[in-house]
PDB file of C-alpha atoms in Angstrom:
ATOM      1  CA  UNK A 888     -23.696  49.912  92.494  1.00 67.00           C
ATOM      2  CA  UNK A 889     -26.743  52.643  91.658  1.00 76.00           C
ATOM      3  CA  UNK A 890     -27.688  55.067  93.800  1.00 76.00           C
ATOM      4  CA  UNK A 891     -31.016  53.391  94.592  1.00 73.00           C
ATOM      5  CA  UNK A 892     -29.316  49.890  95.865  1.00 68.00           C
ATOM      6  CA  UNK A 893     -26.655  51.930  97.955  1.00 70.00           C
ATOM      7  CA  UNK A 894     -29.560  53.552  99.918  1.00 69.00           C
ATOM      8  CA  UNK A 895     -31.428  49.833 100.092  1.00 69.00           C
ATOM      9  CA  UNK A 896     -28.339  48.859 101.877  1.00 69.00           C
ATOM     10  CA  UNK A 897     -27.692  51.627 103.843  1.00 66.00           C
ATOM     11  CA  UNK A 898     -31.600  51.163 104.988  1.00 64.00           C
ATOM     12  CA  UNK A 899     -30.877  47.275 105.413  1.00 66.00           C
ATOM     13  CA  UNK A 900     -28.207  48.583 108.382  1.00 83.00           C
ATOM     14  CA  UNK A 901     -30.856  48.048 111.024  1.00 86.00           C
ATOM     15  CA  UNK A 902     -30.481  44.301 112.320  1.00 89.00           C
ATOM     16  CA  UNK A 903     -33.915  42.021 112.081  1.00 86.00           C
ATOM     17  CA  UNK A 904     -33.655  41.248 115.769  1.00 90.00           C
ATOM     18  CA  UNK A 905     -33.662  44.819 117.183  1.00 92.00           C
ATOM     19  CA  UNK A 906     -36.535  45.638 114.383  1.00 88.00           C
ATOM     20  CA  UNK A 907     -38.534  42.895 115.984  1.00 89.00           C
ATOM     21  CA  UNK A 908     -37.736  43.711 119.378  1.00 92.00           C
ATOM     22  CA  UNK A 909     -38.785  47.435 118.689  1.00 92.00           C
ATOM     23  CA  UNK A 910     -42.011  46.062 116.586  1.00 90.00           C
ATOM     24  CA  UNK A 911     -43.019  43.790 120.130  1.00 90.00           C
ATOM     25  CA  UNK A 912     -43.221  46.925 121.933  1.00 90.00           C
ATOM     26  CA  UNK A 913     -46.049  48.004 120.071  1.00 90.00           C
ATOM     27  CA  UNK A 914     -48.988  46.390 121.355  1.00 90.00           C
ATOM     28  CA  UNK A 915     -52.355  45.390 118.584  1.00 93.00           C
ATOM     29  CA  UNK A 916     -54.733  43.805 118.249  1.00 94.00           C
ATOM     30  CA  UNK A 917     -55.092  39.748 117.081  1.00 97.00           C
ATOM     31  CA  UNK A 918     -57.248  38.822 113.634  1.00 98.00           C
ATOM     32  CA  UNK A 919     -58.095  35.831 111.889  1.00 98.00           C
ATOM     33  CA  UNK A 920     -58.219  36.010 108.525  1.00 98.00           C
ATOM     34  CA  UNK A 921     -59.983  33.472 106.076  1.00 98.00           C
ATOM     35  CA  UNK A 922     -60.585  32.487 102.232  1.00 97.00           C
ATOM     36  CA  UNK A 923     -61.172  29.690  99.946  1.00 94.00           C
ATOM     37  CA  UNK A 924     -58.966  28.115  97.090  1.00 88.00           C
ATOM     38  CA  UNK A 925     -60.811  27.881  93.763  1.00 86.00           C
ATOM     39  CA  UNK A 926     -61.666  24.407  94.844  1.00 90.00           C
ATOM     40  CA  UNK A 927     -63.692  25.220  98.171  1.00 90.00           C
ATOM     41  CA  UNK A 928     -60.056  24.544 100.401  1.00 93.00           C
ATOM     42  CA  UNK A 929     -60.286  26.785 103.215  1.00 96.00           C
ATOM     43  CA  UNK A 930     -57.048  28.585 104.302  1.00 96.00           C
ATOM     44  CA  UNK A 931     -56.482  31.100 106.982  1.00 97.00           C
ATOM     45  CA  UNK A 932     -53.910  32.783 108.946  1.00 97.00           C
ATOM     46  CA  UNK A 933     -53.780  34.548 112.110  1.00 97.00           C
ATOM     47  CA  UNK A 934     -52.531  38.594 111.805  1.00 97.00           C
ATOM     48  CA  UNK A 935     -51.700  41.515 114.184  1.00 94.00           C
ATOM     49  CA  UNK A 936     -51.042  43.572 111.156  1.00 95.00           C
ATOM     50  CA  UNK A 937     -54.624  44.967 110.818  1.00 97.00           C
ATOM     51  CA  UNK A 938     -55.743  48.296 110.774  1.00 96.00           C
ATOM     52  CA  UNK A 939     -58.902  50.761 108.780  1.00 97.00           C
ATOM     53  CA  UNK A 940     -57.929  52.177 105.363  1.00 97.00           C
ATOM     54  CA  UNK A 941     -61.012  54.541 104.828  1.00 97.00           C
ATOM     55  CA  UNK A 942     -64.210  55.354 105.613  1.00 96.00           C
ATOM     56  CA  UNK A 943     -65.734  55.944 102.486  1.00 97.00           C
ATOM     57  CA  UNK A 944     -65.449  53.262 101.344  1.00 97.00           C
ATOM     58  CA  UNK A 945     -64.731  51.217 104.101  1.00 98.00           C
ATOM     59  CA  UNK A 946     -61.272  49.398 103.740  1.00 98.00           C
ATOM     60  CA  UNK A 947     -59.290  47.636 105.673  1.00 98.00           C
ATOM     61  CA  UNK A 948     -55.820  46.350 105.061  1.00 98.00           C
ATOM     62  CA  UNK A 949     -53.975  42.814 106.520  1.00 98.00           C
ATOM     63  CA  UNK A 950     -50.449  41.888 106.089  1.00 97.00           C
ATOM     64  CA  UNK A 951     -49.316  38.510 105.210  1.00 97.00           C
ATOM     65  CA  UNK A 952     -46.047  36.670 105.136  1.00 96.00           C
ATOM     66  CA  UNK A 953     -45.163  35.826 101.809  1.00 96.00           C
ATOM     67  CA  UNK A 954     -44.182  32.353 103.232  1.00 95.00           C
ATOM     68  CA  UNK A 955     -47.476  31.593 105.163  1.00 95.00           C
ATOM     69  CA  UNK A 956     -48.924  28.170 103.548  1.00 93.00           C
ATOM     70  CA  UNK A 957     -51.903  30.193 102.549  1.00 94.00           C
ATOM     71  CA  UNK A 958     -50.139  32.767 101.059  1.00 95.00           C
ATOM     72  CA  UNK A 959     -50.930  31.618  97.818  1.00 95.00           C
ATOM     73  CA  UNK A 960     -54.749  31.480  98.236  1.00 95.00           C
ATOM     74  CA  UNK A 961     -54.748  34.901  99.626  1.00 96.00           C
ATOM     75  CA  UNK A 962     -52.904  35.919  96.357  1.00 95.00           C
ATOM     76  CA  UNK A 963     -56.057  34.651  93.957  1.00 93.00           C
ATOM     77  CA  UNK A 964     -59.019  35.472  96.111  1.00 94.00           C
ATOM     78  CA  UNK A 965     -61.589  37.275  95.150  1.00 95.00           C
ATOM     79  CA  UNK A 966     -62.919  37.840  99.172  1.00 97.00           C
ATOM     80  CA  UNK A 967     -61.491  37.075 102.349  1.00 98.00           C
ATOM     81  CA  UNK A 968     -63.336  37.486 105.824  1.00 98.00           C
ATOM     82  CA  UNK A 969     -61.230  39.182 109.378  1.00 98.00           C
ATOM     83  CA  UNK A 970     -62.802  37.955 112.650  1.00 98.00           C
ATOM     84  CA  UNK A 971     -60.916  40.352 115.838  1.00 98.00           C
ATOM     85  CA  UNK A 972     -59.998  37.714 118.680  1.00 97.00           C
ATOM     86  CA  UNK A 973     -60.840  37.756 122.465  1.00 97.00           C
ATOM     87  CA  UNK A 974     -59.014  35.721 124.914  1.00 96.00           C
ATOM     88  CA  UNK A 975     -60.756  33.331 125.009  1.00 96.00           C
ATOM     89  CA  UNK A 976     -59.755  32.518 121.042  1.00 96.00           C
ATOM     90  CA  UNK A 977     -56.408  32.487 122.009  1.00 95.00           C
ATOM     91  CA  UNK A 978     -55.976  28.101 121.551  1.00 95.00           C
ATOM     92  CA  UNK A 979     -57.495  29.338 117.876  1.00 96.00           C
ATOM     93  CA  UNK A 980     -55.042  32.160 117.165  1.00 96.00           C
ATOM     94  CA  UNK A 981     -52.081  29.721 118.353  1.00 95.00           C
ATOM     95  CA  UNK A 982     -53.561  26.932 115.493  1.00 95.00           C
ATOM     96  CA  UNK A 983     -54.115  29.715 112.909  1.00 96.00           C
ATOM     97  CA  UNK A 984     -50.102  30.967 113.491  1.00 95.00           C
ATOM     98  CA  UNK A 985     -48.509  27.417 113.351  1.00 94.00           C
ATOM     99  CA  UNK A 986     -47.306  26.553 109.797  1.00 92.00           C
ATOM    100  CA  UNK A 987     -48.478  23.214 108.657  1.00 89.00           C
ATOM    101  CA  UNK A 988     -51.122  22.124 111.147  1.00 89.00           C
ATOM    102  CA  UNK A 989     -54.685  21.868 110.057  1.00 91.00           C
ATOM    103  CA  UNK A 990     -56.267  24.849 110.897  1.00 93.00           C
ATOM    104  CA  UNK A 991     -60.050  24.401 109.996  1.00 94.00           C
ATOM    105  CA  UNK A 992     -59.614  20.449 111.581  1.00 86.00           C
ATOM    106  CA  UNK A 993     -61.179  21.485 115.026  1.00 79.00           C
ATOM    107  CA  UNK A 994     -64.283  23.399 116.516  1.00 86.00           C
ATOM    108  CA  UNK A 995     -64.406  27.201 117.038  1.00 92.00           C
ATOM    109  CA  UNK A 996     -65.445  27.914 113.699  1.00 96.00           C
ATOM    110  CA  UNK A 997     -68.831  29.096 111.695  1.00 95.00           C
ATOM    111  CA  UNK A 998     -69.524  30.332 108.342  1.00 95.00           C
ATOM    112  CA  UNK A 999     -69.845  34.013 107.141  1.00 95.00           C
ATOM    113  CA  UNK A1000     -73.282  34.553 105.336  1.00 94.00           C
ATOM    114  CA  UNK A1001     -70.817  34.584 101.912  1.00 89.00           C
ATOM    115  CA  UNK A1002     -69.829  30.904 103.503  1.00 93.00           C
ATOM    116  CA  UNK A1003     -66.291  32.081 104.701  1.00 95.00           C
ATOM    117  CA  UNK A1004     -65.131  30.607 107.579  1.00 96.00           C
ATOM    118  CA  UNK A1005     -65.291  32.759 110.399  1.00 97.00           C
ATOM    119  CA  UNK A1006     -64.433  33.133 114.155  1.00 97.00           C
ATOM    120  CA  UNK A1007     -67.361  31.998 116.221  1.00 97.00           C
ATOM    121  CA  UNK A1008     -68.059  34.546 119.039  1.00 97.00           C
ATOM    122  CA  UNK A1009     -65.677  36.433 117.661  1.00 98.00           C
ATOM    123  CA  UNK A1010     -65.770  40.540 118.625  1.00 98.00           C
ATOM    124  CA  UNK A1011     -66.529  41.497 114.996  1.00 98.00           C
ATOM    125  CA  UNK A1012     -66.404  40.238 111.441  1.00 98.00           C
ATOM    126  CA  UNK A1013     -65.830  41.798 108.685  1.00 98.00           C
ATOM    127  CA  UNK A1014     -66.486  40.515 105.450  1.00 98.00           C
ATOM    128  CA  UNK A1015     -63.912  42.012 102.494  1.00 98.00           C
ATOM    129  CA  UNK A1016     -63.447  42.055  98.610  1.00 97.00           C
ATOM    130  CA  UNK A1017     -60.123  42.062  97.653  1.00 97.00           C
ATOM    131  CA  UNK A1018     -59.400  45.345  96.576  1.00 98.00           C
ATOM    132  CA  UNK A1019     -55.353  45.401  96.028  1.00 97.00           C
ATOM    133  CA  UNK A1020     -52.456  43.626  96.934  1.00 98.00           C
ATOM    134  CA  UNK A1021     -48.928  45.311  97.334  1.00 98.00           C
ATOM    135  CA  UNK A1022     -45.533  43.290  97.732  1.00 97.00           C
ATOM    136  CA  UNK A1023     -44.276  44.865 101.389  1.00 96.00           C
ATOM    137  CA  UNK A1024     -40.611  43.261 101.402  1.00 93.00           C
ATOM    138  CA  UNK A1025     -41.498  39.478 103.014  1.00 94.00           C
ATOM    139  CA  UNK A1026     -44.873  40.344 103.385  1.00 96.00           C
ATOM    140  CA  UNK A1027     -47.829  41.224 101.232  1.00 97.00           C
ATOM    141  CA  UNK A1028     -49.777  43.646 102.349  1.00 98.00           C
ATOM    142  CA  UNK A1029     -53.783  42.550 101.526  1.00 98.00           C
ATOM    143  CA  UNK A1030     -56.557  45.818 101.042  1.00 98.00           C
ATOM    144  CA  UNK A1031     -60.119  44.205 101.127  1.00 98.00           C
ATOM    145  CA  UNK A1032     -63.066  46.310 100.721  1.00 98.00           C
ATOM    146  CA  UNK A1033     -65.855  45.750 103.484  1.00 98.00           C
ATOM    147  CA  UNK A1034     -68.707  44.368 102.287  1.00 97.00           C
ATOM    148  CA  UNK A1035     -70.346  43.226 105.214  1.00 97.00           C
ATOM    149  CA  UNK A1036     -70.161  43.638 108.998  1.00 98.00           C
ATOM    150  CA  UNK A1037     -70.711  41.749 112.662  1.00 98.00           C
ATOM    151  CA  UNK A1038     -70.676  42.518 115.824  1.00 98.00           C
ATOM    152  CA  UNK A1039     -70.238  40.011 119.025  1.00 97.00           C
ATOM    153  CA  UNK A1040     -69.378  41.310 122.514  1.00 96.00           C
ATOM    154  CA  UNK A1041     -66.626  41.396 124.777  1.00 95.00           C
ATOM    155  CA  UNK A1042     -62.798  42.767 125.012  1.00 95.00           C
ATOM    156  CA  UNK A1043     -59.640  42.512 122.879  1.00 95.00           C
ATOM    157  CA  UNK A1044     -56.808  39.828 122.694  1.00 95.00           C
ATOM    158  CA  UNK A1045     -54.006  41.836 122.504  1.00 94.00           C
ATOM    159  CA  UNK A1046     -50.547  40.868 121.032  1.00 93.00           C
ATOM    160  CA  UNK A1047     -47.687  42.668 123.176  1.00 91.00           C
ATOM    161  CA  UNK A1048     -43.984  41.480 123.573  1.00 92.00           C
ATOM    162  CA  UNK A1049     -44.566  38.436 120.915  1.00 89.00           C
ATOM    163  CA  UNK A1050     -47.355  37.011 123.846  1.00 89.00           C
ATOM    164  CA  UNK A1051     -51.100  37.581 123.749  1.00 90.00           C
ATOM    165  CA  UNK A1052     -52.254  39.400 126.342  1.00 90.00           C
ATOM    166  CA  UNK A1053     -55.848  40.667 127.608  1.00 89.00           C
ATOM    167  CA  UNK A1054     -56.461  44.620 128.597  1.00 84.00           C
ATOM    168  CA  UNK A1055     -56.737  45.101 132.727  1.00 75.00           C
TER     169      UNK A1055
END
């Protein structure tokens, strides 16, 4: 065994439940994030791994499981558009988390001015160009470029101890 795979295993010591436990703790904020297949196919997925990369330019970066059903459409695409959730999109996060439902099948939903689906009423949108992609483990973590921005109204859906929650 190398060096390099004794530390990987040393580092794999920490048991996935009390990682996740320690990771639902850590309260963020909920995202959709959209695309289209080459085809016109919409896909989407619903994230609490979001946060700002830079300024200047402005980036942004979104992680996604590597076995997400859209996970290969996010891989390809050239641009991808985040709309941050309120409560009230909570029904819509819920569809956009559950593996093999159709997620574009029921109201909620507009089109970015690029023709993205987006996030009606949503508290912003951003729209991105895929920038770079980085394998993260299971994930892959997703750096878009912000090419365009929206802003709606209202306060946060928040995901806290694996439950959305709203800010008192």
């Amino acid at each position: 065994m190398t060096e390099r795979q004794e530390v990987l295993e040393a580092e794999a010591a920490v048991a996935p439940e009390d990682f996740r436990a320690a990771m639902a703790r850590f309260p963020s904020g909920v995202v959709v994030v959209t695309t289209r297949c080459g085809d016109g196919t919409p896909r989407g997925f619903t994230a609490s791994s979001f946060c700002s990369v830079s300024l200047e330019p402005p980036m942004v970066l979104v992680c996604l499981a590597n076995s997400a059903d859209s996970a290969p459409s996010f891989e390809r695409c050239d641009r991808f558009a985040v709309s941050v959730l309120a409560p009230a999109h909570r029904p819509l996060a819920l569809r956009f988390a559950t593996k093999g439902t159709d997620k574009f099948a029921s109201e909620g939903l507009g089109l970015s001015p690029d023709g993205l689906p987006t996030v009606e009423r949503a508290l912003s949108e951003l729209d991105c160009a895929a920038h770079a992609r980085h394998p993260a483990g299971d994930h892959t973590v997703l750096i878009g470029r912000v090419t365009g921005v929206r802003l709606g109204e209202g306060s946060p859906m928040v995901y806290y101890d694996r439950g959305f929650r709203t800010l008192a």
